[in-house]
Short mmCIF file of C-alpha atoms in Angstrom, two decimals:
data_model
loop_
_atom_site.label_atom_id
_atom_site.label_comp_id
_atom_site.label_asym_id
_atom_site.label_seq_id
_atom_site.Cartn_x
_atom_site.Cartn_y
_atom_site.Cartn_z
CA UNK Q 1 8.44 10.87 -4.89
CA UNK Q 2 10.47 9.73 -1.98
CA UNK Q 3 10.80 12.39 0.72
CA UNK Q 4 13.27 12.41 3.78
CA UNK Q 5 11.59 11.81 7.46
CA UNK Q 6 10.83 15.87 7.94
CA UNK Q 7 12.35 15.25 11.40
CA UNK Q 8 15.41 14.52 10.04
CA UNK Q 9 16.05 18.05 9.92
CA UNK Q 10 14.84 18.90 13.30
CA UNK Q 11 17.01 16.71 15.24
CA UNK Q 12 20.73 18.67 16.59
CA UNK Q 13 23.38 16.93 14.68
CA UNK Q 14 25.56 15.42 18.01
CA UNK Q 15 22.16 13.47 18.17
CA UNK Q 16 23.45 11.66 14.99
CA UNK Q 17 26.49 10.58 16.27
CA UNK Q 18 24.84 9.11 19.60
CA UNK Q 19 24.12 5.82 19.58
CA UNK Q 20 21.30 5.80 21.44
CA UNK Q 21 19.84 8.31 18.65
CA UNK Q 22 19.74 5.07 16.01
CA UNK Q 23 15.98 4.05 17.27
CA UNK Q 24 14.62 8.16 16.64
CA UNK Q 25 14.96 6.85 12.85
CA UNK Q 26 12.62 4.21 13.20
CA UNK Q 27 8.84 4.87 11.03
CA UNK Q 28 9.77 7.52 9.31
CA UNK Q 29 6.75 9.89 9.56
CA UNK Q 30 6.44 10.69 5.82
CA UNK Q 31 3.61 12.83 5.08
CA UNK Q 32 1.42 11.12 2.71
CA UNK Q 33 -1.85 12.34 0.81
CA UNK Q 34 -3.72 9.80 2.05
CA UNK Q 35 -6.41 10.60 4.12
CA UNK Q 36 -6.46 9.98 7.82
CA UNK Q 37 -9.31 8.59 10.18
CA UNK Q 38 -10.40 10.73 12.96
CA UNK Q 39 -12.87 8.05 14.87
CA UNK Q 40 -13.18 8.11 18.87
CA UNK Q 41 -11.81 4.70 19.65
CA UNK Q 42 -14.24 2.56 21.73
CA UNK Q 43 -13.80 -0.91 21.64
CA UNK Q 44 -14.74 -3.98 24.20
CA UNK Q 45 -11.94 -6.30 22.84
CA UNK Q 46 -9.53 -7.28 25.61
CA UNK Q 47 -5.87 -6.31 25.12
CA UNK Q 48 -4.98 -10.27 24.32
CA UNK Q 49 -1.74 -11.16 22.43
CA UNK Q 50 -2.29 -14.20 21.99
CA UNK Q 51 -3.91 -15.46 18.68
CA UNK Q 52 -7.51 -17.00 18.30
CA UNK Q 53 -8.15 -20.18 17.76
CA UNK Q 54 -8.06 -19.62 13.85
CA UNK Q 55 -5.36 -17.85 13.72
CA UNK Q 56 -1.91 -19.36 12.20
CA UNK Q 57 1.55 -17.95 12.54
CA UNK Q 58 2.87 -18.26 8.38
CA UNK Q 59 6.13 -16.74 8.98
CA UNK Q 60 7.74 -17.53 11.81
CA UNK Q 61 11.13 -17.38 10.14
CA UNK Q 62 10.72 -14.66 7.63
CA UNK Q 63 10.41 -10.67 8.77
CA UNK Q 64 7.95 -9.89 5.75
CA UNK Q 65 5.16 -8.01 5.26
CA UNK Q 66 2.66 -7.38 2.38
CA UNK Q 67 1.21 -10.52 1.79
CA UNK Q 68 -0.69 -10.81 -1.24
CA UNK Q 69 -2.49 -14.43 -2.79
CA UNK Q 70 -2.49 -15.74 -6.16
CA UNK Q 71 -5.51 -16.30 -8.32
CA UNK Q 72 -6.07 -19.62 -6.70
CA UNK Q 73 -4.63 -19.23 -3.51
CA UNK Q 74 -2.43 -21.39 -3.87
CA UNK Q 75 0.56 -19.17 -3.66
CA UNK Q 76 1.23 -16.19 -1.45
CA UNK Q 77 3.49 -13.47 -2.61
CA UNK Q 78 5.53 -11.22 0.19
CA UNK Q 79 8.19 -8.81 0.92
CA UNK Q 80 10.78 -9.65 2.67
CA UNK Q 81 12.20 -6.79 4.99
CA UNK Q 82 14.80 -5.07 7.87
CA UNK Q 83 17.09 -3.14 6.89
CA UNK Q 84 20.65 -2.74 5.80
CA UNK Q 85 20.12 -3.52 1.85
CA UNK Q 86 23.01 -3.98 0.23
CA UNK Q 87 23.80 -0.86 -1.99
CA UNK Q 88 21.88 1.50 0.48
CA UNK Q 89 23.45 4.42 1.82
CA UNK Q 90 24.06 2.93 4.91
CA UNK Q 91 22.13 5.68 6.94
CA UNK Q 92 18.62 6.27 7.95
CA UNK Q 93 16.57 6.31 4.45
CA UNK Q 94 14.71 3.87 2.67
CA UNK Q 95 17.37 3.14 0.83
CA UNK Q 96 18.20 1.08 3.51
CA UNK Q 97 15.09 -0.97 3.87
CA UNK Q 98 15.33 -4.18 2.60
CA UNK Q 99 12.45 -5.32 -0.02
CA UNK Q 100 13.22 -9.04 -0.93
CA UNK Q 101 10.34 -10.29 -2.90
CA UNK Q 102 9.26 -13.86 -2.37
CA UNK Q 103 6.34 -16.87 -2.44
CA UNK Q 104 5.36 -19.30 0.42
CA UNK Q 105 2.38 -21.83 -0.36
CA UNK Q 106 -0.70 -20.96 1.26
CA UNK Q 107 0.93 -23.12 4.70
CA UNK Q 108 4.01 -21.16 5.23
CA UNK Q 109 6.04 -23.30 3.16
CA UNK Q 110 8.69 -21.11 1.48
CA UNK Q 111 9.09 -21.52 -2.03
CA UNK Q 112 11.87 -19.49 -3.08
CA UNK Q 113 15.28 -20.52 -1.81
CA UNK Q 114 16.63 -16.56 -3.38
CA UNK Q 115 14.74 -13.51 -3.43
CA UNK Q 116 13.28 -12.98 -6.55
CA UNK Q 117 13.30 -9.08 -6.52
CA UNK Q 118 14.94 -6.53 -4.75
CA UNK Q 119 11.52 -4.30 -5.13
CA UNK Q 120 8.45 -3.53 -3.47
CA UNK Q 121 5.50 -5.77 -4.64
CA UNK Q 122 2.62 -4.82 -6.94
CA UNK Q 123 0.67 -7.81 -7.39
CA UNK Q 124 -0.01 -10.65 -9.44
CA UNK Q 125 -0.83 -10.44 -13.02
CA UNK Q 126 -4.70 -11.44 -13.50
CA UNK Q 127 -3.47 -14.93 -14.65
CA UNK Q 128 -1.84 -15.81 -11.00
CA UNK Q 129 1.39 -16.92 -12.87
CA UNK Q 130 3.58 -13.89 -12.56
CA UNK Q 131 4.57 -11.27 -9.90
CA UNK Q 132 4.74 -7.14 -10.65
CA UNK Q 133 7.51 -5.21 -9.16
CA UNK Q 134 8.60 -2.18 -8.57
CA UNK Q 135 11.13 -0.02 -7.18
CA UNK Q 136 13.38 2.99 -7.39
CA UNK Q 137 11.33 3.36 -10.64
CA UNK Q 138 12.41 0.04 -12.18
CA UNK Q 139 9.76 -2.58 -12.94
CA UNK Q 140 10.29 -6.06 -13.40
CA UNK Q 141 7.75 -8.98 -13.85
CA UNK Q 142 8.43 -12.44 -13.03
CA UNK Q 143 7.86 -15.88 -12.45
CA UNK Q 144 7.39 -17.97 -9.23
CA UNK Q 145 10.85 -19.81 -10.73
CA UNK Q 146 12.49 -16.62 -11.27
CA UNK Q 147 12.37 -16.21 -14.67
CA UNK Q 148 12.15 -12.78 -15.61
CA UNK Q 149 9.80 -11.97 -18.79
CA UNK Q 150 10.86 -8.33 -18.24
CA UNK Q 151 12.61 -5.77 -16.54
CA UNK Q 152 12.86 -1.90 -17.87
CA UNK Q 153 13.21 1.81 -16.65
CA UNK Q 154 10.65 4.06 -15.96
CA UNK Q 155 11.51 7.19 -17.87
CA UNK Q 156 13.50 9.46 -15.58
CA UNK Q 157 12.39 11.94 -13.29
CA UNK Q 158 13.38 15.40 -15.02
CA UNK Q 159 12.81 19.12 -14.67
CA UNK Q 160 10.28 18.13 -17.50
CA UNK Q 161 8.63 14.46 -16.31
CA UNK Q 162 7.83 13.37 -12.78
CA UNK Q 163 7.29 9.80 -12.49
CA UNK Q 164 5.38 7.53 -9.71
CA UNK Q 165 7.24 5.12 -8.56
CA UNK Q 166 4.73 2.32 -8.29
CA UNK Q 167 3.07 0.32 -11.50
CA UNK Q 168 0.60 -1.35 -12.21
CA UNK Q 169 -0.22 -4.09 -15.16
CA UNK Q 170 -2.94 -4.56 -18.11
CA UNK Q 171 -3.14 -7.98 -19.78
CA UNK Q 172 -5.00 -6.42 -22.03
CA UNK Q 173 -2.12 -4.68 -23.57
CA UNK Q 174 0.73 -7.03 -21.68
CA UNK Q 175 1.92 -4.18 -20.68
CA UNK Q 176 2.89 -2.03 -17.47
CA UNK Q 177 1.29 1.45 -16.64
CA UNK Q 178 2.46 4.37 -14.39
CA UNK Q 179 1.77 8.24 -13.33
CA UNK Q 180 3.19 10.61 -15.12
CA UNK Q 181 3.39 14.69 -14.96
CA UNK Q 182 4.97 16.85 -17.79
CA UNK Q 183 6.06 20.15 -17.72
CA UNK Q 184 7.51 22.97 -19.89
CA UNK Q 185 9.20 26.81 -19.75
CA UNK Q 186 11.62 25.12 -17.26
CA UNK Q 187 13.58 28.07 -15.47
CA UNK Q 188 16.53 27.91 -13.21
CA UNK Q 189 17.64 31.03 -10.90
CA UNK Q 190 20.72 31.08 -9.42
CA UNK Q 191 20.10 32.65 -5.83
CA UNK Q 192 23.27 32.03 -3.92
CA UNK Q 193 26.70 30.48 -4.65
CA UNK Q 194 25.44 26.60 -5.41
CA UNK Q 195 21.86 27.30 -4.51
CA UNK Q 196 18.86 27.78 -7.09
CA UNK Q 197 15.26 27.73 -7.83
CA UNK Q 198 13.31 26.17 -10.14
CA UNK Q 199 10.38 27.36 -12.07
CA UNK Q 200 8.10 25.39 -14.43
CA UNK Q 201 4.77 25.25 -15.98
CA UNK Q 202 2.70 22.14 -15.67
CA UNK Q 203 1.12 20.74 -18.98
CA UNK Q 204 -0.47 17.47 -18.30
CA UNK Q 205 -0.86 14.52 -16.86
CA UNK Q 206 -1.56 10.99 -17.93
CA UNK Q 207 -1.46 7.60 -17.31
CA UNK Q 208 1.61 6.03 -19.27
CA UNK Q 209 3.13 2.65 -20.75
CA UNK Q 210 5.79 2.56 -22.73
CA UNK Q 211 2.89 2.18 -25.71
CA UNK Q 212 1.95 5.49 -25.66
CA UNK Q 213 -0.88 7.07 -23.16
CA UNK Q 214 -3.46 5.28 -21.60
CA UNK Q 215 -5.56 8.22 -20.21
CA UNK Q 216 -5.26 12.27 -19.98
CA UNK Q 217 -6.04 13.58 -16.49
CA UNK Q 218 -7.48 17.17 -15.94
CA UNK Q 219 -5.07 18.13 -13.27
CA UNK Q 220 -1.38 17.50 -12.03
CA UNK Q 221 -1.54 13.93 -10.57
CA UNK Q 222 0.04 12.72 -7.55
CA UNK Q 223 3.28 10.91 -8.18
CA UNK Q 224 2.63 8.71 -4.54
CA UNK Q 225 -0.68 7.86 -6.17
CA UNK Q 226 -1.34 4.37 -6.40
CA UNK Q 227 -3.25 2.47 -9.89
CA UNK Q 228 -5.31 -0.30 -9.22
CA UNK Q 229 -6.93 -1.84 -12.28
CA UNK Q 230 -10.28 -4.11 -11.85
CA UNK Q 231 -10.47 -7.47 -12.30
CA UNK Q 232 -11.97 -7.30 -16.27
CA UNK Q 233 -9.47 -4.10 -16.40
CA UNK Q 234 -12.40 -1.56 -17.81
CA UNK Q 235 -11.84 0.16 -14.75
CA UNK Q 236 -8.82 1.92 -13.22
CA UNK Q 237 -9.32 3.17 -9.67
CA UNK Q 238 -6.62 6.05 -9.04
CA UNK Q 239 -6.09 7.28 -5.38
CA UNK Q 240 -4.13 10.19 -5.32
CA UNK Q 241 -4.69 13.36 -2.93
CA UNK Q 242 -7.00 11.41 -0.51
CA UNK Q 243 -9.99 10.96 -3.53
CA UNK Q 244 -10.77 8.01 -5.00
CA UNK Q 245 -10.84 8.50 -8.81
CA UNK Q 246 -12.25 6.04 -11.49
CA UNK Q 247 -11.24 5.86 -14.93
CA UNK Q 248 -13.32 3.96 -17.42
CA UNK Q 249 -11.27 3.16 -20.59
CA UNK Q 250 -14.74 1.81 -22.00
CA UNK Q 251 -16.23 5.19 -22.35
CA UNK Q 252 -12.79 7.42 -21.53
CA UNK Q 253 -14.27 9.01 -18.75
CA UNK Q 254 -13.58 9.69 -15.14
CA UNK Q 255 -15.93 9.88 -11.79
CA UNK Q 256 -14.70 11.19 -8.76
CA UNK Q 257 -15.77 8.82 -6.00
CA UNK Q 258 -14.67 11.31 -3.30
CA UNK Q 259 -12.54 10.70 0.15
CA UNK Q 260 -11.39 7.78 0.77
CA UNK Q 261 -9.45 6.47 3.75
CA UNK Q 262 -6.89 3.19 3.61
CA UNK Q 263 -4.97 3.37 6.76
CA UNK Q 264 -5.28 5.61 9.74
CA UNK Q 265 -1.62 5.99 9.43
CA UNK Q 266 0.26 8.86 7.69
CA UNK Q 267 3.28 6.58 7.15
CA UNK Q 268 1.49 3.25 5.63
CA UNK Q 269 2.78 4.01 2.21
CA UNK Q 270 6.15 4.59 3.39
CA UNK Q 271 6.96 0.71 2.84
CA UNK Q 272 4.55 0.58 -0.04
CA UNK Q 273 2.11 -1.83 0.68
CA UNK Q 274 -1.52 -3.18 -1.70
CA UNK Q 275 -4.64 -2.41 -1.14
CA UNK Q 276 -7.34 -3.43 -3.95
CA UNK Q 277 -11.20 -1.95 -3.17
CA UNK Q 278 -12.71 -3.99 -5.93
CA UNK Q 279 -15.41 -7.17 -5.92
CA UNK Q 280 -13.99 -9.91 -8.36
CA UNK Q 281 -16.85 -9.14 -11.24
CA UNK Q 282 -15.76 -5.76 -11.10
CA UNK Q 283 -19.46 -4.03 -10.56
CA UNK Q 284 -18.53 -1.98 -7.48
CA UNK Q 285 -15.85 -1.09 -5.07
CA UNK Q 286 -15.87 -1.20 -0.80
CA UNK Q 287 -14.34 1.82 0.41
CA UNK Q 288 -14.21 3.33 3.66
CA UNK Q 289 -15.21 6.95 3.97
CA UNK Q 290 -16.24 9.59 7.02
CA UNK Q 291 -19.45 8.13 6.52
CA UNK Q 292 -18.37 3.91 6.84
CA UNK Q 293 -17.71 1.09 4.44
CA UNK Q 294 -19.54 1.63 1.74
CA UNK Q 295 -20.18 -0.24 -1.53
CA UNK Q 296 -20.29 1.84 -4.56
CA UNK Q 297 -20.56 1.41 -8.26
CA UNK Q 298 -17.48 2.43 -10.43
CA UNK Q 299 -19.50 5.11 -11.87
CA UNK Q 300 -20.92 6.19 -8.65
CA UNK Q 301 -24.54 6.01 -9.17
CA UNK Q 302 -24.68 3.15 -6.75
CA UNK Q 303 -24.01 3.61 -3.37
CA UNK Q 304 -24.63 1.80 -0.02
CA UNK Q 305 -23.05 2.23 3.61
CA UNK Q 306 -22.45 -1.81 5.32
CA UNK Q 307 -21.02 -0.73 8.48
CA UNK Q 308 -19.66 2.29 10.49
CA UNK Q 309 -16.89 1.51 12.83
CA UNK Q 310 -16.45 3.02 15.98
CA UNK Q 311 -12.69 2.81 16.01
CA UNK Q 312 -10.33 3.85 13.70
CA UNK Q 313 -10.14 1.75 10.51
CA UNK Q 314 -8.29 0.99 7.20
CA UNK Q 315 -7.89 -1.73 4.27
CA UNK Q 316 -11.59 -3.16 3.27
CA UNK Q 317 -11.20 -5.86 0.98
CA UNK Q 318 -14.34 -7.85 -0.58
CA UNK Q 319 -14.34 -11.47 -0.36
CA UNK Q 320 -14.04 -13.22 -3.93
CA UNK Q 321 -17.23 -14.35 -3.72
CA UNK Q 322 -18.60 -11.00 -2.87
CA UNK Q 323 -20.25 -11.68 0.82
CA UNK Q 324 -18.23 -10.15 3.21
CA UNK Q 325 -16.24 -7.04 3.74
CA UNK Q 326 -12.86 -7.88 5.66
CA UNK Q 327 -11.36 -4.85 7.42
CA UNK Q 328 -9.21 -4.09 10.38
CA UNK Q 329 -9.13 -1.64 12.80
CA UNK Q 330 -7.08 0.31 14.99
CA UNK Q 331 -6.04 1.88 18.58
CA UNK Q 332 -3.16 4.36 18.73
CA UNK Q 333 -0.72 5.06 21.07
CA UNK Q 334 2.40 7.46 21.59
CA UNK Q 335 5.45 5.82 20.00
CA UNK Q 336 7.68 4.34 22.95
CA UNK Q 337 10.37 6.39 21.70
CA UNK Q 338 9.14 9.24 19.96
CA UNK Q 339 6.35 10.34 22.48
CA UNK Q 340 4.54 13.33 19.96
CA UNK Q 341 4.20 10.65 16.78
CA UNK Q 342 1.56 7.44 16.99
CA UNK Q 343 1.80 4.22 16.26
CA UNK Q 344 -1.60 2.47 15.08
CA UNK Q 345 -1.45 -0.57 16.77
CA UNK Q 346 -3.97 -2.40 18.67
CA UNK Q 347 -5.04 -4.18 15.48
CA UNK Q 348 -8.02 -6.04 15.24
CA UNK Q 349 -9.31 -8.13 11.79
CA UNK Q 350 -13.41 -7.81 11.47
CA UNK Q 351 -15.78 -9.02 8.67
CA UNK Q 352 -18.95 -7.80 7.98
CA UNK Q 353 -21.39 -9.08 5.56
CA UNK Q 354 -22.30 -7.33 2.22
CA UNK Q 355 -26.33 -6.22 3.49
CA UNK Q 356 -27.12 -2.58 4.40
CA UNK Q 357 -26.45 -2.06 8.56
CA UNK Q 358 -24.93 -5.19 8.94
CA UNK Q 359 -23.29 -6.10 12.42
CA UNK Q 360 -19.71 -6.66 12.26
CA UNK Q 361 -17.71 -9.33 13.88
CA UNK Q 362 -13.88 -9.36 15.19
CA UNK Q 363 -11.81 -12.67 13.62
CA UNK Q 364 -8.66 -11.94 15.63
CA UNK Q 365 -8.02 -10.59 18.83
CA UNK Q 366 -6.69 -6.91 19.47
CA UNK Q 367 -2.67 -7.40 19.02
CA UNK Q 368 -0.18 -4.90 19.56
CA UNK Q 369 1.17 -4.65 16.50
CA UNK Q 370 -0.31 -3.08 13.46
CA UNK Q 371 -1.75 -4.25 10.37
CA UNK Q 372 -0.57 -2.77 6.56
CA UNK Q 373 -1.97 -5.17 4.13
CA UNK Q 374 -5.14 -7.70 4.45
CA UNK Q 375 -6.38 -9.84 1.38
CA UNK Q 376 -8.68 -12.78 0.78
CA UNK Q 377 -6.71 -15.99 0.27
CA UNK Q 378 -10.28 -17.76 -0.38
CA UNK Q 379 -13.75 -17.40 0.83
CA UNK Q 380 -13.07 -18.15 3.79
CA UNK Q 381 -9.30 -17.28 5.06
CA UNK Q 382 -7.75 -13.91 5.14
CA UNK Q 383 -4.00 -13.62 5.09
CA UNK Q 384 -2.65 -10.44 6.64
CA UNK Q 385 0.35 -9.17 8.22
CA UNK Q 386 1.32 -7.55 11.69
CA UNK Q 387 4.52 -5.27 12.01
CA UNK Q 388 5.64 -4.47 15.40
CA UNK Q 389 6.88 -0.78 16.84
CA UNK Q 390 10.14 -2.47 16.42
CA UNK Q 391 13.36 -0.23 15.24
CA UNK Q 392 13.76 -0.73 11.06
CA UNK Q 393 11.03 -2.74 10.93
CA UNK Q 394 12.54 -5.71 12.23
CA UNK Q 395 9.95 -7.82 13.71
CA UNK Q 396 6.94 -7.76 10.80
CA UNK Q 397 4.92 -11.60 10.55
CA UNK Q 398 2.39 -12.88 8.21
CA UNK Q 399 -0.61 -14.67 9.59
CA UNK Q 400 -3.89 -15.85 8.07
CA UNK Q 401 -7.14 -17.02 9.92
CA UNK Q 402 -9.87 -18.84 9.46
CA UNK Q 403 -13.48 -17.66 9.42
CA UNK Q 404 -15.80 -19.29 11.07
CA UNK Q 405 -19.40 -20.09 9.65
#
């Protein structure tokens, strides 16, 4: 559900008209569920800016973030971003940010002369020929050319049906899914000239397409979760109130995989950036927990702990062929202009191979910036992106590096 910046409230109103007010507006600290790390940062990476030798600048022209590869690699999907979108409020919240959707070749090369989508991006479907969008609970899905194959409404949110925003897609039924809550005995008291409260009792919750339900869940779902089928799309891994939950349409049943943490940062799904946990032949998962990265089976019998950082970190991805762990990790810092929030900079890109107490290695130097999204473009280059503390988001750069042998 989208939420105002809580300190939006807290701020006296002659700040608003100040100009020197605009930057207070800048990462809105949205309080997601997701849960946060809470490691002692030690780290013996020098504060260098500059990039490592494998390291190669993608966008140097484009302020995009979310980077996320095609089957092949060939093709790299993005969001373009800022803000002042056209048909925004014009004020401070999100609908303002801009989310232009768009491809580059696995050099930088732009593809796409127009945005393609004014949404946040999904993914690719499993065939690596179309893109998944969503926003403002309108999904489209299209091609690299533009072509649209289609674009619908989610059902509205009501007193009776809340709706996530974000989708995901089955081939298996061609179809798009969501999060969805229903309620009954809906009740409104009037209180106060044009105030009221609303009362309603919760019924159930399931995972929806516009074919009917997919799966019943046992308890009101989080409508910021976020659906991420695996590869062979038995498996739907649902993280919702900081747990990582599997359903397996197989056998219709789910296993609670417990905490799991993405990004140190309360506001990383602000923006809505990817994150997928699972290996390619869909046998396990690499999360990261209080414990480490750990590998785990969908059902959860299997378990086994890689690595344990020592700094605060986020956003394991497996490598396609299953070898290596990619991760990055973090160092925060007071906000230059809000001193009591943090921004999780310091960013750092490690690998670590798939064996029990394996030693991890850093790719990329520490940068300043930090680090929302991180995928495998092959076996052997990550593609990632780095978003400064810049007001609205307005320096963000997509990089990928090279991994040596």
């Amino acid at each position: 559900m989208l939420r105002l910046p809580h300190y939006l409230f807290a701020f006296p109103i002659v700040l608003l008209i100040c100009f020197t007010s605009f930057a207070y507006f800048y990462y809105p600290p949205i309080q997601t569920e997701f849960a946060s790390a809470k490691s002692e940062i030690q780290t013996n990476q020098s504060n260098n800016q500059k990039a490592s030798a494998g390291e190669v600048l993608l966008s140097e022209t484009e302020n995009a973030y979310n980077p996320i590869p095609n089957k092949d690699g060939s093709l790299i999907a993005y969001v373009r971003t800022g803000w002042g979108r056209p048909g925004g409020s014009g004020g401070f919240g999100r609908s303002n940010l801009v989310t232009d959707v768009s491809v580059m070749d696995s050099n930088g090369r732009i593809l796409t002369k127009q945005p393609l989508a004014d949404a946040f991006l999904q993914g690719w479907t499993p065939d690596g020929k179309h893109l998944i969008c969503a926003r403002d609970w309108r999904y489209s899905i299209f091609s690299t050319d533009g072509t649209i194959l289609t674009s619908e409404r989610l059902p509205d949110d009501s007193d009776s049906t809340e709706v996530s925003e974000r989708v995901a897609f089955l081939s298996t039924i061609n179809s798009v899914i969501w999060l969805q809550n229903n309620y009954t005995n809906i009740k409104r008291t009037k209180t106060a000239p044009g105030s009221e409260y609303m009362t309603r009792d919760f019924v159930r919750s399931v995972i929806q397409s516009p074919k009917g339900e997919i799966a019943k869940y046992n308890s009101r779902l989080n409508p910021d979760g976020i659906l991420i089928p695996s590869p062979n799309e038995r498996y739907l891994a649902l993280i919702g109130r900081n747990n990582l939950e599997i359903y397996d349409r197989q056998n219709e049943t789910w296993t609670n995989l417990g905490k799991v943490i993405i990004h140190p940062s309360d506001d990383w799904d602000y923006i809505k950036p990817m994150w997928n946990p699972w290996f390619g032949d869909s046998s396990r998962l690499a999360l990261l927990t209080a414990s480490g990265i750990i590998i785990i089976s969908p059902d959860g019998k299997t378990k086994q702990t890689i690595f344990k950082p020592k700094q605060a970190s986020g956003l394991p991805v497996p490598s396609p062929d299953g070898k290596f762990i990619a991760f990055a990790t973090f160092e925060p810092r007071a906000m230059k202009i809000r001193k009591d929030l943090k921004f999780w900079g310091g960013s750092t890109i490690w690998v670590v191979p798939v064996v029990a107490n394996s030693v991890a290695r850093s790719i990329t130097k520490k940068n300043e910036d930090t680090t929302f999204s991180l995928n495998w473009l092959n076996n052997h280059t990550l593609v990632f992106d780095r978003i400064a503390e810049d007001v609205f988001y307005k320096k963000a750069r997509i990089w990928k590096v090279e991994i040596s042998q």
